[in-house]
XYZ file of C-alpha atoms in Angstrom:
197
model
C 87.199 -61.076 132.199
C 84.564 -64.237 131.433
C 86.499 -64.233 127.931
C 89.763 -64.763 129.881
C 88.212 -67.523 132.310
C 86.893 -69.452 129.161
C 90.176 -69.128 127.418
C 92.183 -70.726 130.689
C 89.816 -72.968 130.815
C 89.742 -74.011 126.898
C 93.812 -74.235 127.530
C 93.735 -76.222 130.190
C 91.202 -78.729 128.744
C 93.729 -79.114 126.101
C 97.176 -79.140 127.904
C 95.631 -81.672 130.514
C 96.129 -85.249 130.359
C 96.143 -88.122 132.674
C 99.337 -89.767 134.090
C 99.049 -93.203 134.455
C 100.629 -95.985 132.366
C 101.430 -94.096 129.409
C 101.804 -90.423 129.673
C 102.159 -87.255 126.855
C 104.890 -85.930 128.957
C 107.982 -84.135 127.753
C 109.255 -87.267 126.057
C 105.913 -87.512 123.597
C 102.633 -90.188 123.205
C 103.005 -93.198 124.594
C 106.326 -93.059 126.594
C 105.838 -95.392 129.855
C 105.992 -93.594 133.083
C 107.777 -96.530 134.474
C 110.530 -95.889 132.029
C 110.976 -92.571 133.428
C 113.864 -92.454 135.957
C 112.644 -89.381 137.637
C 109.930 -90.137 140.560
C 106.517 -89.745 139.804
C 106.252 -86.552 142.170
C 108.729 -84.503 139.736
C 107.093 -85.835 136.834
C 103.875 -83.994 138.266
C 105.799 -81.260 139.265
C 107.858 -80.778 135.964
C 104.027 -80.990 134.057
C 102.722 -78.806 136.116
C 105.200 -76.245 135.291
C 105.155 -76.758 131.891
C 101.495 -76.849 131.648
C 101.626 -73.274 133.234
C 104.034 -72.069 131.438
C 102.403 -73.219 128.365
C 99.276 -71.295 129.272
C 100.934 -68.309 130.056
C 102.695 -68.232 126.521
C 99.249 -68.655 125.012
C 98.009 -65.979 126.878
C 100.483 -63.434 126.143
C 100.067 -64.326 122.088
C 97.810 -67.002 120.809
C 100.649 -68.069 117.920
C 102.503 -69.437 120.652
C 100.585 -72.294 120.920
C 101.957 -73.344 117.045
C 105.164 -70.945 117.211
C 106.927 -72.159 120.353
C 107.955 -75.516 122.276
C 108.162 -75.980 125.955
C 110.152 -78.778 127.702
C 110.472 -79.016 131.537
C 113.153 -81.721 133.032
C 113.498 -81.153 137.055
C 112.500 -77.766 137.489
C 114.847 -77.005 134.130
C 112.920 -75.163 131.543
C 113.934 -75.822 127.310
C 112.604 -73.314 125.146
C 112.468 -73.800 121.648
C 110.752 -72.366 118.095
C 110.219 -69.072 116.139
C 109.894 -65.602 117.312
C 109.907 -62.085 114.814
C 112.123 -60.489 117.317
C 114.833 -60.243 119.751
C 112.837 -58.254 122.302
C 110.063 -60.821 122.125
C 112.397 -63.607 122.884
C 113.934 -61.985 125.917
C 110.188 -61.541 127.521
C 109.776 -65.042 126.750
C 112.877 -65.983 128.664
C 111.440 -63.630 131.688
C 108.379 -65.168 131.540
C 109.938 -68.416 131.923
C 111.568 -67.551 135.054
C 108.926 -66.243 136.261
C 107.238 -69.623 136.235
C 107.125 -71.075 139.784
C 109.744 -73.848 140.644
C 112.231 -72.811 137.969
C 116.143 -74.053 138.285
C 116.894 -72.723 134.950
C 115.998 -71.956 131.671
C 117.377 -72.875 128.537
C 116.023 -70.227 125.517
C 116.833 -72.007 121.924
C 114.213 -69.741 120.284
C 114.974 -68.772 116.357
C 114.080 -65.371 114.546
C 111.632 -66.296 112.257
C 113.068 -66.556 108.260
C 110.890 -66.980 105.008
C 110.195 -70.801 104.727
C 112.754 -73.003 103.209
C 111.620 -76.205 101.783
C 114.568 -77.468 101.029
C 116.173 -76.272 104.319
C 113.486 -77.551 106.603
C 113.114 -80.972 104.345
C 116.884 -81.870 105.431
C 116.050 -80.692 109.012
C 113.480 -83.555 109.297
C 115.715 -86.155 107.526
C 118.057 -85.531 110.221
C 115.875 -85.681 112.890
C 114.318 -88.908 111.571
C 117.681 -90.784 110.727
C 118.769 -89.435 114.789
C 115.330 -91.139 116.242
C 115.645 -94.499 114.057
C 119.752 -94.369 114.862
C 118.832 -93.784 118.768
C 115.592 -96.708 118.709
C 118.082 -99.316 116.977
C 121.034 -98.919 119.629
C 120.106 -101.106 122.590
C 122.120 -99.216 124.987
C 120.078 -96.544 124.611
C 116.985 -95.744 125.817
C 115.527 -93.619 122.992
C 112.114 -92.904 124.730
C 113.706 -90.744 126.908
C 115.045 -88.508 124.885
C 112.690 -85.463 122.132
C 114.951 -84.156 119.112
C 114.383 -81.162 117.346
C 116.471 -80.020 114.023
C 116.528 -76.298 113.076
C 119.303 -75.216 110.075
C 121.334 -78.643 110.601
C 121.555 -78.107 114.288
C 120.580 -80.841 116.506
C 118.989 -80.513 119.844
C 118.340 -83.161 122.062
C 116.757 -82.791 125.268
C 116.239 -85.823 127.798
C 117.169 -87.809 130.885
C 120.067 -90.279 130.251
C 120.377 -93.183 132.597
C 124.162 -93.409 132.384
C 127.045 -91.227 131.381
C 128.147 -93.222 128.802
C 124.247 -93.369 127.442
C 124.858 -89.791 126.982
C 128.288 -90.414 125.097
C 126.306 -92.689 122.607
C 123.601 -90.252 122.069
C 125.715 -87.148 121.499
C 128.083 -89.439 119.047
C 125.103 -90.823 117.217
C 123.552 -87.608 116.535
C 127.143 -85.976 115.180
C 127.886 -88.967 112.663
C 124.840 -87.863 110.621
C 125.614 -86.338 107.245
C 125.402 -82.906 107.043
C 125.095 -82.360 110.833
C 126.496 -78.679 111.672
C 126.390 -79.180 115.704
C 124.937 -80.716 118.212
C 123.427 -79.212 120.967
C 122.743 -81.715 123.731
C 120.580 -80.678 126.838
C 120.539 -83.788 128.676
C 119.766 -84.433 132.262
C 122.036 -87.794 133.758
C 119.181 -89.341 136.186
C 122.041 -89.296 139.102
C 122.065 -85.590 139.014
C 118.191 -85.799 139.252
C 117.141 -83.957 142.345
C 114.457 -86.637 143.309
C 115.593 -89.902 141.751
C 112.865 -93.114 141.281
C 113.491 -96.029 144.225
């Protein structure tokens, strides 16, 4: 039992953060809060969840921590990473909906392969050329908005401010060479349940 209350304790020292001017967030270091268009009280709310959520995972298996990736957007959940099996992704999925708040839960978790250098070289070419695409276009706002690129398949999760924002972004990411599909998971801020005034 005192083993357990260190190890929550440990987690949370590491999963907590401050929200101020510049927050870790969903969106990575350094995105502006003020950028965000959902309200600040979501934005605790949505880090909240995926804090717990997060400490859950790590409780359940401590390879989580490295293995998986948890994204919360208004109450929606994004899982993403590497599992050995089928049956261990579906208790992640439970465990997500489990967590307290949840609208739904997107599971984009992988059965782990052997390593690919090659493979997993190309994936972070296309991920970089997306970001550097996505930070050049000014009608985008690329800070809102985390890519991840697993066997030439784009996901993009994030809050667009406009529908046609979204348009770009989704056409961006499928003019990159080699791109197989594109997988978009992104929020438009109108359909936000508590939008910024």
């Amino acid at each position: 039992m005192k083993n357990k209350i260190i190890l929550i304790s440990l987690i949370f020292l590491i999963f907590t953060g401050c929200v101020g001017i510049s927050s870790k967030g969903i969106f990575g270091t350094g995105v502006s809060v003020a950028l965000d268009p959902r309200s600040l009280g979501t934005q605790i709310d949505d880090s909240v969840m995926q804090k717990n959520l997060a400490a859950r995972l790590i409780l359940r298996d401590k390879n989580y921590l490295i293995s998986l990736n948890t994204k919360v957007l208004d109450g929606r959940i994004f899982l993403t990473g590497k599992v050995d099996d089928p049956e261990e992704k579906l208790q992640i999925t439970k465990l997500a909906w489990e967590t307290k708040g949840v609208r739904s839960v997107k599971n984009d978790i992988k059965l782990k392969e052997d390593f690919n250098f090659q493979r997993s070289a190309k994936d972070l070419l296309i991920t970089s050329q997306l970001r550097a695409a996505l930070i050049l276009n000014k009608k985008i706002n690329s800070t809102n908005y985390q890519i991840d690129t697993y066997k030439k398949k784009i996901f993009i999760y994030g809050i667009s401010l406009t529908a046609e924002e979204k348009k770009i972004v989704i056409s961006e990411a499928k003019e990159i060479l080699d791109v197989e599909d594109v997988i978009a998971s992104i929020v438009l801020a109108e359909d936000l349940r508590i939008q910024k005034n």
